[in-house]
Short mmCIF file of C-alpha atoms in Angstrom, two decimals:
data_model
loop_
_atom_site.label_atom_id
_atom_site.label_comp_id
_atom_site.label_asym_id
_atom_site.label_seq_id
_atom_site.Cartn_x
_atom_site.Cartn_y
_atom_site.Cartn_z
CA MET X 204 117.77 103.01 1.17
CA THR X 205 119.54 105.16 3.42
CA SER X 206 121.93 104.24 6.06
CA LYS X 207 120.87 103.72 9.90
CA PRO X 208 119.62 106.76 11.58
CA SER X 209 121.55 108.24 14.38
CA GLY X 210 120.12 108.03 17.84
CA THR X 211 118.56 111.37 18.16
CA ARG X 212 117.38 111.01 14.40
CA ARG X 213 115.80 107.85 15.28
CA ARG X 214 114.01 109.26 18.22
CA ILE X 215 112.69 111.94 16.23
CA LEU X 216 111.17 109.54 13.85
CA ASP X 217 109.73 107.01 16.26
CA ALA X 218 108.03 109.89 18.14
CA ALA X 219 106.62 111.21 14.65
CA ALA X 220 105.19 107.70 14.09
CA GLU X 221 103.64 107.51 17.57
CA ILE X 222 102.22 111.01 17.09
CA ALA X 223 100.79 109.80 13.39
CA ARG X 224 99.17 106.72 14.97
CA GLU X 225 97.74 108.62 18.00
CA THR X 226 96.45 111.61 16.42
CA GLY X 227 96.00 110.90 12.87
CA PRO X 228 98.38 111.45 10.31
CA GLY X 229 97.01 114.87 9.21
CA ASN X 230 97.57 116.35 12.59
CA LEU X 231 101.15 115.92 12.73
CA ALA X 232 102.88 119.05 14.18
CA LEU X 233 106.82 119.55 14.60
CA ASP X 234 106.48 121.26 18.12
CA ALA X 235 104.65 117.97 19.30
CA VAL X 236 107.26 115.85 17.51
CA ALA X 237 110.18 117.67 18.90
CA ALA X 238 108.63 117.67 22.44
CA ARG X 239 107.75 113.61 22.28
CA ALA X 240 111.43 113.00 21.10
CA GLY X 241 112.77 115.31 23.80
CA VAL X 242 114.51 117.52 21.44
CA SER X 243 114.27 121.34 20.74
CA LYS X 244 112.53 122.32 17.50
CA GLY X 245 115.75 123.40 16.53
CA GLY X 246 117.29 119.88 16.96
CA LEU X 247 114.44 118.50 14.96
CA LEU X 248 114.85 121.06 12.08
CA TYR X 249 118.54 120.19 12.23
CA HIS X 250 117.77 116.56 11.59
CA PHE X 251 114.92 117.64 9.40
CA PRO X 252 114.69 120.76 7.82
CA SER X 253 110.75 120.88 7.15
CA LYS X 254 107.86 118.88 7.69
CA SER X 255 108.17 117.45 4.42
CA GLN X 256 111.69 116.05 5.19
CA LEU X 257 110.36 114.60 8.24
CA MET X 258 107.77 112.90 6.14
CA LYS X 259 110.15 111.23 3.80
CA GLY X 260 112.29 110.41 6.67
CA MET X 261 109.41 108.59 8.11
CA VAL X 262 108.90 106.76 4.55
CA GLU X 263 112.50 105.89 4.34
CA HIS X 264 112.62 104.61 7.89
CA PHE X 265 109.88 102.15 7.69
CA LEU X 266 111.01 100.79 4.51
CA SER X 267 114.63 100.51 5.83
CA SER X 268 113.24 98.63 9.26
CA PHE X 269 111.19 96.33 7.08
CA GLU X 270 114.04 95.23 4.91
CA GLU X 271 116.25 94.52 7.85
CA ALA X 272 113.67 92.44 9.62
CA LEU X 273 112.87 90.58 6.44
CA ALA X 274 116.37 90.06 5.48
CA ALA X 275 117.00 88.54 8.94
CA ARG X 276 114.14 86.24 8.63
CA GLU X 277 114.96 85.15 4.94
CA LYS X 278 118.50 84.36 6.09
CA GLU X 279 116.87 81.71 8.47
CA LYS X 280 115.04 79.99 5.46
CA GLU X 281 118.21 80.06 3.47
CA GLY X 282 117.89 77.50 0.60
CA ARG X 283 114.40 77.34 0.49
CA LYS X 284 112.68 78.18 -2.86
CA ASN X 285 110.05 80.02 -1.07
CA GLY X 286 111.66 81.50 1.68
CA LEU X 287 111.44 85.01 1.06
CA MET X 288 107.49 84.70 0.72
CA GLU X 289 107.54 82.48 3.87
CA ALA X 290 109.40 85.23 5.81
CA TYR X 291 107.45 87.78 4.61
CA LEU X 292 104.20 85.84 5.73
CA GLU X 293 105.77 85.09 8.83
CA LEU X 294 106.36 88.63 9.60
CA PHE X 295 102.87 89.80 8.36
CA VAL X 296 101.42 87.27 10.81
CA GLU X 297 103.51 88.19 13.86
CA GLU X 298 102.61 91.76 13.22
CA HIS X 299 98.96 90.97 13.02
CA GLU X 300 99.17 88.69 16.24
CA GLY X 301 101.19 91.21 18.15
CA HIS X 302 98.49 93.75 17.32
CA GLN X 303 100.90 96.24 15.96
CA PRO X 304 99.38 99.51 14.46
CA PRO X 305 99.46 100.09 10.97
CA PRO X 306 102.50 102.45 9.71
CA SER X 307 100.73 105.76 10.12
CA GLY X 308 103.92 107.33 8.80
CA LEU X 309 102.96 106.35 5.60
CA LEU X 310 99.61 107.63 5.67
CA ALA X 311 100.99 111.05 7.12
CA ALA X 312 103.41 111.40 4.39
CA MET X 313 101.00 110.55 1.60
CA ALA X 314 98.65 113.08 3.45
CA GLU X 315 101.51 115.41 3.29
CA ASP X 316 102.34 114.76 -0.41
CA PRO X 317 101.47 111.59 -2.38
CA ASP X 318 104.94 111.75 -3.88
CA PHE X 319 106.56 110.18 -0.95
CA LEU X 320 104.86 106.95 -1.74
CA ALA X 321 107.01 106.54 -4.80
CA PRO X 322 109.86 104.98 -2.68
CA VAL X 323 107.12 102.86 -1.40
CA ARG X 324 106.14 101.91 -5.22
CA ARG X 325 109.78 101.02 -6.10
CA HIS X 326 110.26 98.92 -2.91
CA HIS X 327 107.11 96.74 -3.67
CA ARG X 328 108.28 96.58 -7.34
CA ASP X 329 111.62 95.54 -6.54
CA PHE X 330 110.02 93.09 -3.85
CA VAL X 331 107.94 91.61 -6.46
CA THR X 332 110.57 91.08 -8.86
CA SER X 333 112.82 89.43 -6.31
CA LEU X 334 109.74 87.37 -4.89
CA LYS X 335 109.15 85.82 -8.38
CA SER X 336 112.60 85.01 -9.20
CA LYS X 337 112.87 83.22 -5.86
CA ALA X 338 109.55 81.14 -5.77
CA SER X 339 108.78 77.87 -6.86
CA ASP X 340 105.34 79.09 -8.25
CA PRO X 341 105.76 83.07 -9.27
CA ALA X 342 101.85 83.13 -9.68
CA THR X 343 101.08 81.55 -6.04
CA ALA X 344 103.72 83.93 -4.34
CA LEU X 345 101.90 86.92 -6.33
CA VAL X 346 98.45 85.78 -4.85
CA VAL X 347 100.06 85.34 -1.39
CA PHE X 348 101.66 89.02 -1.70
CA LEU X 349 98.19 90.29 -2.76
CA ALA X 350 96.35 88.73 0.28
CA ILE X 351 98.74 90.18 2.76
CA GLN X 352 98.65 93.77 0.96
CA GLY X 353 94.93 93.68 0.93
CA VAL X 354 94.68 92.68 4.72
CA ARG X 355 97.38 95.33 5.29
CA SER X 356 95.42 98.10 3.46
CA MET X 357 92.18 97.48 5.48
CA GLY X 358 94.19 97.55 8.54
CA LEU X 359 95.86 100.95 7.54
CA LEU X 360 92.51 102.50 6.70
CA ASN X 361 90.78 101.07 10.06
CA LEU X 362 88.61 98.90 7.87
CA ASP X 363 89.80 95.29 9.31
CA ILE X 364 86.82 93.17 9.67
CA LEU X 365 88.35 89.83 10.20
CA THR X 366 88.12 87.87 13.44
CA ASP X 367 91.35 86.38 14.72
CA ALA X 368 89.90 83.28 13.75
CA GLU X 369 89.39 84.22 10.00
CA PHE X 370 92.70 85.63 9.98
CA GLY X 371 94.17 82.13 11.32
CA LEU X 372 92.31 80.24 8.88
CA ALA X 373 93.46 82.64 6.06
CA SER X 374 97.14 82.77 6.92
CA GLU X 375 97.20 78.85 7.25
CA LYS X 376 95.84 78.91 3.65
CA LEU X 377 98.49 81.19 2.49
CA ALA X 378 101.17 78.98 4.01
CA ASP X 379 99.66 75.92 2.73
CA MET X 380 99.68 77.44 -0.65
CA LEU X 381 103.61 78.40 -0.28
CA ALA X 382 104.41 74.89 1.02
CA GLY X 383 102.52 73.37 -2.14
CA LYS X 384 99.60 71.91 -0.18
CA ASP X 385 96.33 72.35 -1.99
CA ARG X 386 93.75 71.26 0.72
CA ALA X 387 90.24 72.22 0.46
CA GLY X 388 88.91 74.53 2.95
#
């Protein structure tokens, strides 16, 4: 991953993500991003010389921010065999319960150039490899990972049909699976 973005760079990336969420990823205009971030268009272009570079920056920023949050949460679970997967599940549940919108920057990047998802694929591949090596049961960890990715994809595509009760039931079952409990339900 890249280093932490500067204050201005972060403001630009945050503004781009907000606009992508509000207007749709295909409608991301550099002028609007500059205005929202409180910088001139020249200032934006200094940090991101093209829309393509802005999209790439959005993807890298999303992955870096997620990695930081996951690492901090995993550290809280140090020594637990399924700590990484438990941390991943907890962040996902908090994200859902906090009604955090999906990362529209990823859709915006994909709309601009599908090759921008290559870092996401690498991130997921590295995560799955780490997950399997740290899990007490790699197959269970993979099932939990796939369930989370499925629900995330539904949200990203605005196809989330689960009620809060259904989401709670499913996330409890995933936590039980990680804890080695296999209760019928």
